[in-house]
Short mmCIF file of C-alpha atoms in Angstrom, two decimals:
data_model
loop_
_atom_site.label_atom_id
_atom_site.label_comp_id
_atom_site.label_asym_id
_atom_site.label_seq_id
_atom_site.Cartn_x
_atom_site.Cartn_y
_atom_site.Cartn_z
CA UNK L 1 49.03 6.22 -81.33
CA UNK L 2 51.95 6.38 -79.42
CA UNK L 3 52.33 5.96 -75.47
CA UNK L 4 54.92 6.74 -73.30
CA UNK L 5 54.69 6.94 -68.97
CA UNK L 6 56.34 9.47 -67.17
CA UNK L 7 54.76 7.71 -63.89
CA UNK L 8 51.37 8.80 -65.77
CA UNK L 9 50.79 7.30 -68.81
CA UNK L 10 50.40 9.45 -72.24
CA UNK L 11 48.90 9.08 -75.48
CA UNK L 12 50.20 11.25 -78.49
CA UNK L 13 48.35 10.84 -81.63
CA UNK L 14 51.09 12.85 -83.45
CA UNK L 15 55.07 13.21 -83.34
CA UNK L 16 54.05 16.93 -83.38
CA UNK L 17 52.96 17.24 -79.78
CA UNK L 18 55.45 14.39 -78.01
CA UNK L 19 56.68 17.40 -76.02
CA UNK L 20 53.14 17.32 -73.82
CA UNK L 21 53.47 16.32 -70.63
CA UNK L 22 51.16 16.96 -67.47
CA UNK L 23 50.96 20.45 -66.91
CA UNK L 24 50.02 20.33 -70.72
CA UNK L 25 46.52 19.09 -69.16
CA UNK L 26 45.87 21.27 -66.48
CA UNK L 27 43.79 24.48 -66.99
CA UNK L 28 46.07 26.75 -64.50
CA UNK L 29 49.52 26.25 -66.69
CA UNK L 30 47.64 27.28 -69.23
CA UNK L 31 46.27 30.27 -67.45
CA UNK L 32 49.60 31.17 -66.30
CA UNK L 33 50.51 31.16 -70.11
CA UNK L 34 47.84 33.40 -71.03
CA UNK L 35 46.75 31.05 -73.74
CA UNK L 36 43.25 30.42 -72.56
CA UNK L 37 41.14 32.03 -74.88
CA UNK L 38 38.01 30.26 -74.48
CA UNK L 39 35.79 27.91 -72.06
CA UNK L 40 32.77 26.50 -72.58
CA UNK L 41 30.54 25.91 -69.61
CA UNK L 42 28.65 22.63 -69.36
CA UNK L 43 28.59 19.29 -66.90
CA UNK L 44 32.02 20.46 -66.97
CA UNK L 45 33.91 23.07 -68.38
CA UNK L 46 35.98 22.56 -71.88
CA UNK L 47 38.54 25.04 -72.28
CA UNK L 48 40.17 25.85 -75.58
CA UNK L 49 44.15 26.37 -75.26
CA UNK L 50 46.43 28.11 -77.82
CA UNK L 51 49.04 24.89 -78.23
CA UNK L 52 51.23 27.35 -80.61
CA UNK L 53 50.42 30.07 -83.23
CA UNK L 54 48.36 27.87 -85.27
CA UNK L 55 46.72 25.29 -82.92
CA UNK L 56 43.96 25.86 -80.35
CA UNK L 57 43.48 22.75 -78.50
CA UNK L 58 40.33 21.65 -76.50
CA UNK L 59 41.22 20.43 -73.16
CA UNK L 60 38.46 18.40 -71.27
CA UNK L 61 38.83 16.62 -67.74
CA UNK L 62 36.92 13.18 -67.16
CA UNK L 63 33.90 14.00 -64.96
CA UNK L 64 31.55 11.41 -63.56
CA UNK L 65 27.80 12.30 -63.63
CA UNK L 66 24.55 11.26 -62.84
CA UNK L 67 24.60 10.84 -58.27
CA UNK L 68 28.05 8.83 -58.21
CA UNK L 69 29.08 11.89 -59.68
CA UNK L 70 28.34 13.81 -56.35
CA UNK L 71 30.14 11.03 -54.46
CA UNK L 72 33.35 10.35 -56.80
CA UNK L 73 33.34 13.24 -58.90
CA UNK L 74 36.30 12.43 -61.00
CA UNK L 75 37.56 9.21 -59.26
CA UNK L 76 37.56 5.89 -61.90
CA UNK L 77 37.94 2.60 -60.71
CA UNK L 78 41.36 1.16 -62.52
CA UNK L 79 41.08 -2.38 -63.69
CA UNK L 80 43.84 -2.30 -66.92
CA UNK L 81 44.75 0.66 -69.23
CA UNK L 82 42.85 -0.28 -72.13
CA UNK L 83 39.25 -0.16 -69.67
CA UNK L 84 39.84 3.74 -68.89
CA UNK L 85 37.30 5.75 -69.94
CA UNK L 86 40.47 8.05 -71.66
CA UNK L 87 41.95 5.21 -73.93
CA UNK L 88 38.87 4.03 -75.18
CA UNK L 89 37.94 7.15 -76.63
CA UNK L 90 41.00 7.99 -77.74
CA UNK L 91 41.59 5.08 -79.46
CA UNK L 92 37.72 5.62 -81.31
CA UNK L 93 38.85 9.26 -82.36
CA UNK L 94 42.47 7.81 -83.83
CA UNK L 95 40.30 5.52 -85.25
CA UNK L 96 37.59 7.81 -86.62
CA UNK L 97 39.74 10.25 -87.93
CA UNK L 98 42.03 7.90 -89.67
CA UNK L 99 38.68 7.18 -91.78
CA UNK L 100 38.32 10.49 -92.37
CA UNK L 101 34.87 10.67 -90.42
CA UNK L 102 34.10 13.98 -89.36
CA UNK L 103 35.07 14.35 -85.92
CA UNK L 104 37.73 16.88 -83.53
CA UNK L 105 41.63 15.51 -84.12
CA UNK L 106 42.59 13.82 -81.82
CA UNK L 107 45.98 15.36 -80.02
CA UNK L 108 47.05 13.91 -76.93
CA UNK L 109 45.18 11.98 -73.84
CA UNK L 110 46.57 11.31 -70.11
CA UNK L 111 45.31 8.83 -67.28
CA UNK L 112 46.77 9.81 -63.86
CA UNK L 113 46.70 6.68 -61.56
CA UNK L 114 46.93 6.42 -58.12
CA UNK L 115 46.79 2.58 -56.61
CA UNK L 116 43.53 1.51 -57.91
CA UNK L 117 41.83 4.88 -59.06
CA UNK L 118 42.42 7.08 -62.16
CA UNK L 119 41.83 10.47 -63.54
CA UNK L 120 41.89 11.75 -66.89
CA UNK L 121 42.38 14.40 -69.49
CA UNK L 122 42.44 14.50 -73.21
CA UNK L 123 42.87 17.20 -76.27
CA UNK L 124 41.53 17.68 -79.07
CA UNK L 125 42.22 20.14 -82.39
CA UNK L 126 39.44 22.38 -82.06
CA UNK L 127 36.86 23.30 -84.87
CA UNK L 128 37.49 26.58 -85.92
CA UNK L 129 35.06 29.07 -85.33
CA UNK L 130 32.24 26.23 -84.69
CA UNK L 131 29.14 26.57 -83.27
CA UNK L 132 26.72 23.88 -81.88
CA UNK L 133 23.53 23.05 -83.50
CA UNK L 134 21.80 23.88 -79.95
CA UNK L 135 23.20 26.97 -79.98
CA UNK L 136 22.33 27.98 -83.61
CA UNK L 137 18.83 27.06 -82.96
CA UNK L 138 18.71 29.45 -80.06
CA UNK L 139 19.38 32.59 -83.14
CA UNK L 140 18.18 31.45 -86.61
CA UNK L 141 16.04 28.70 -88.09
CA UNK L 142 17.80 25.46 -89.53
CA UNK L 143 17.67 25.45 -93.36
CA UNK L 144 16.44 22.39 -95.06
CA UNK L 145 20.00 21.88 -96.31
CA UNK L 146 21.32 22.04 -93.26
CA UNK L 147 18.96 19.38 -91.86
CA UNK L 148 20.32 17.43 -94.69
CA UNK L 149 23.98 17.37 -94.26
CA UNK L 150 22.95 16.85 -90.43
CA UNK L 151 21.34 13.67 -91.60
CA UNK L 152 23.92 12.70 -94.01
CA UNK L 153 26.60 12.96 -91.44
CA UNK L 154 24.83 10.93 -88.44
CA UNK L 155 23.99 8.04 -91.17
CA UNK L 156 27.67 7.99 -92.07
CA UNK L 157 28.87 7.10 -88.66
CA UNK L 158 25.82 4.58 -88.23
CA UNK L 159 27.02 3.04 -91.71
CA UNK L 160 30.26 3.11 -90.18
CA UNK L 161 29.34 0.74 -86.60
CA UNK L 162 30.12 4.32 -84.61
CA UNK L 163 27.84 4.48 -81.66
CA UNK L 164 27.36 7.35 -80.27
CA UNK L 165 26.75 6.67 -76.49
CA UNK L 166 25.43 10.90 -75.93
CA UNK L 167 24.10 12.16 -79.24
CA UNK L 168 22.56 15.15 -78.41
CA UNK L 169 22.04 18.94 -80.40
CA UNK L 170 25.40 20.05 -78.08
CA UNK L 171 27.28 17.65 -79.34
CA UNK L 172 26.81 18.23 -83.45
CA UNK L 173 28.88 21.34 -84.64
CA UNK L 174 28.56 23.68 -87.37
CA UNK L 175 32.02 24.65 -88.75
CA UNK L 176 33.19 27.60 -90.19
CA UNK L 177 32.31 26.21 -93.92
CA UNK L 178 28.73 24.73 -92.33
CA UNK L 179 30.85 21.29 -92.58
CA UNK L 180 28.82 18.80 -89.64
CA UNK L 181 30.82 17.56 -87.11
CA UNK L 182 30.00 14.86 -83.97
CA UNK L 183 31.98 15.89 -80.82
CA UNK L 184 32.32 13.78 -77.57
CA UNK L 185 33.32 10.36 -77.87
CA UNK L 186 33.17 9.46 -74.36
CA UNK L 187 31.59 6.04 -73.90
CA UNK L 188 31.17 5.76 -77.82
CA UNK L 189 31.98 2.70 -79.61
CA UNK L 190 32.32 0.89 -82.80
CA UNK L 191 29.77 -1.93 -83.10
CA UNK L 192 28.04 -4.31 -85.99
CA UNK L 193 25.63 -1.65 -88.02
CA UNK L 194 22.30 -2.63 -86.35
CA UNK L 195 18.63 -0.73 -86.31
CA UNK L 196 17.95 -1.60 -83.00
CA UNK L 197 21.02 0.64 -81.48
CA UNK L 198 21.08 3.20 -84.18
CA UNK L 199 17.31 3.69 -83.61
CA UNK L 200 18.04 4.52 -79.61
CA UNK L 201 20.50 6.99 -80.93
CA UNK L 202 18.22 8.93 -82.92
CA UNK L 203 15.49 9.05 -80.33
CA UNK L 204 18.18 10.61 -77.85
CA UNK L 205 18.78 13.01 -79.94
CA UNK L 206 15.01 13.74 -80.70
CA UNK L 207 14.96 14.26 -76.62
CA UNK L 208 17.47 16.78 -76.62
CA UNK L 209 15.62 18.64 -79.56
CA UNK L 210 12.56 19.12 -76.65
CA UNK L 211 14.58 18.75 -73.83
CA UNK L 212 16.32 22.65 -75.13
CA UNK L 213 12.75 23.52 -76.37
CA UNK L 214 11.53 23.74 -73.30
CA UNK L 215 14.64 24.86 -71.55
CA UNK L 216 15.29 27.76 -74.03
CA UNK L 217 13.56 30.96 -73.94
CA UNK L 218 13.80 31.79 -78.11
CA UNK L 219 14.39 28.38 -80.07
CA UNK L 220 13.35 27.43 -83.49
CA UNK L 221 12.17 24.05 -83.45
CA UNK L 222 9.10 22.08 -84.16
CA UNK L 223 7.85 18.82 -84.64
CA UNK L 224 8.28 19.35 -88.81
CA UNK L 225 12.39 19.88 -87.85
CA UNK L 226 12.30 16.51 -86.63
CA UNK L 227 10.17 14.89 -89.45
CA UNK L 228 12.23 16.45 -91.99
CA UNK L 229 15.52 15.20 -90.35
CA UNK L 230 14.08 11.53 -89.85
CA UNK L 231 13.55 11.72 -93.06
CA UNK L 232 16.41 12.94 -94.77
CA UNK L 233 18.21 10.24 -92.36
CA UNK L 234 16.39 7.28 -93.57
CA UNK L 235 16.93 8.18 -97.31
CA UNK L 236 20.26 7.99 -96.70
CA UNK L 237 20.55 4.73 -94.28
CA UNK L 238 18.82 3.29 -97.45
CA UNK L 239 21.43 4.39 -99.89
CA UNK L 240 24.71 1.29 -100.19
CA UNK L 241 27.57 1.75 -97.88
CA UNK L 242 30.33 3.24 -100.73
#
């Protein structure tokens, strides 16, 4: 990971991109390009940027939630570069990708500071043609296999120390190929494999399952999805570490 300042300071995960610089992270150059050709609505909005012929980016700004949220809105308090919110999870996706682990490349990150508050942005290679597992529940039923490799792909990260600090059904991705991917980093961490964490992170994610249940007007779940997930995940937490 390289970092250079250009009085913000920049991460590039790749000699291929050292030519970003700030308006690379704000939504209206890109607008003004015409290479916006995607967003994706949520706490906040993700929008997916055409970098060059063969790269679309997803550019996300770092949004505070929960009632500071309301209060700060973007606002971080700055206490050292390596604390921000932006390096940390950069450095986890470097990290994660260098392993191999299924999740977005990592492209290029920014933390604007101003005396003692920040702001931040970061990009990531977007999955082509992916679609979440919340939002292919909302169409079709999940297929046992599928439930599988979703299983098989959350127990590799917990093998791996990855916490996941928002596991949720919006935040595990379906690729073109139906390769399983875990997308959003923020607040995630590596930590010594333990059941007492990896257990919260499962029962987060069972929430969401309901949570969209009952939010979503056609969505095929029931309790058996979950069963037959749990399961499929503790076959494979039992299986060595290879």
């Amino acid at each position: 990971m390289n970092v250079k300042q250009q009085g913000h300071t920049y991460f590039i995960h790749a000699d291929d991109y050292s030519a970003l610089n700030s308006e690379s992270f704000d939504p209206n150059y890109w607008r003004e390009q015409n290479a916006i050709v995607n967003e994706k609505k949520g706490r906040a909005t993700a929008y997916f940027v055409k970098l060059s012929h063969s790269t679309i980016a997803v550019l996300r700004h770092y949004w505070r939630g929960g009632l500071i949220g309301k209060i700060l809105s973007d606002q971080y308090l700055f206490i050292g570069l390596e604390k921000t919110r932006v390096y940390q999870e950069f450095s986890l996706l470097c990290a994660l990708h260098s392993q191999g682990l299924a999740v977005p490349q990592p492209i290029a990150a920014q933390v604007k500071r101003t005396g003692l508050i920040y702001r931040g942005d970061i990009l990531t290679k977007a999955i082509a043609s992916a679609e979440s597992l919340c939002e292919r529940m909302q169409k079709q039923r999940i297929s046992d296999s599928s439930w599988e490799a979703i299983a098989r792909t959350i127990a590799k990260f917990h093998k791996a120390g990855v916490y996941h600090a928002d596991l949720n059904i919006n935040n595990i991705l379906f690729s073109t190929n139906n390769c399983i991917y875990l997308i959003d980093f923020d607040r995630g961490e590596l930590r010594t494999p333990a059941l007492q964490w990896q257990k919260e992170n499962m029962a987060r994610l069972k929430r969401s399952f309901y949570k969209e249940a009952h939010r979503q007007e056609t969505f095929y779940f029931s309790e058996t999805n979950w069963q037959t997930l749990e399961q499929y995940y503790e076959d494979e937490m039992k299986k060595a570490v290879v």
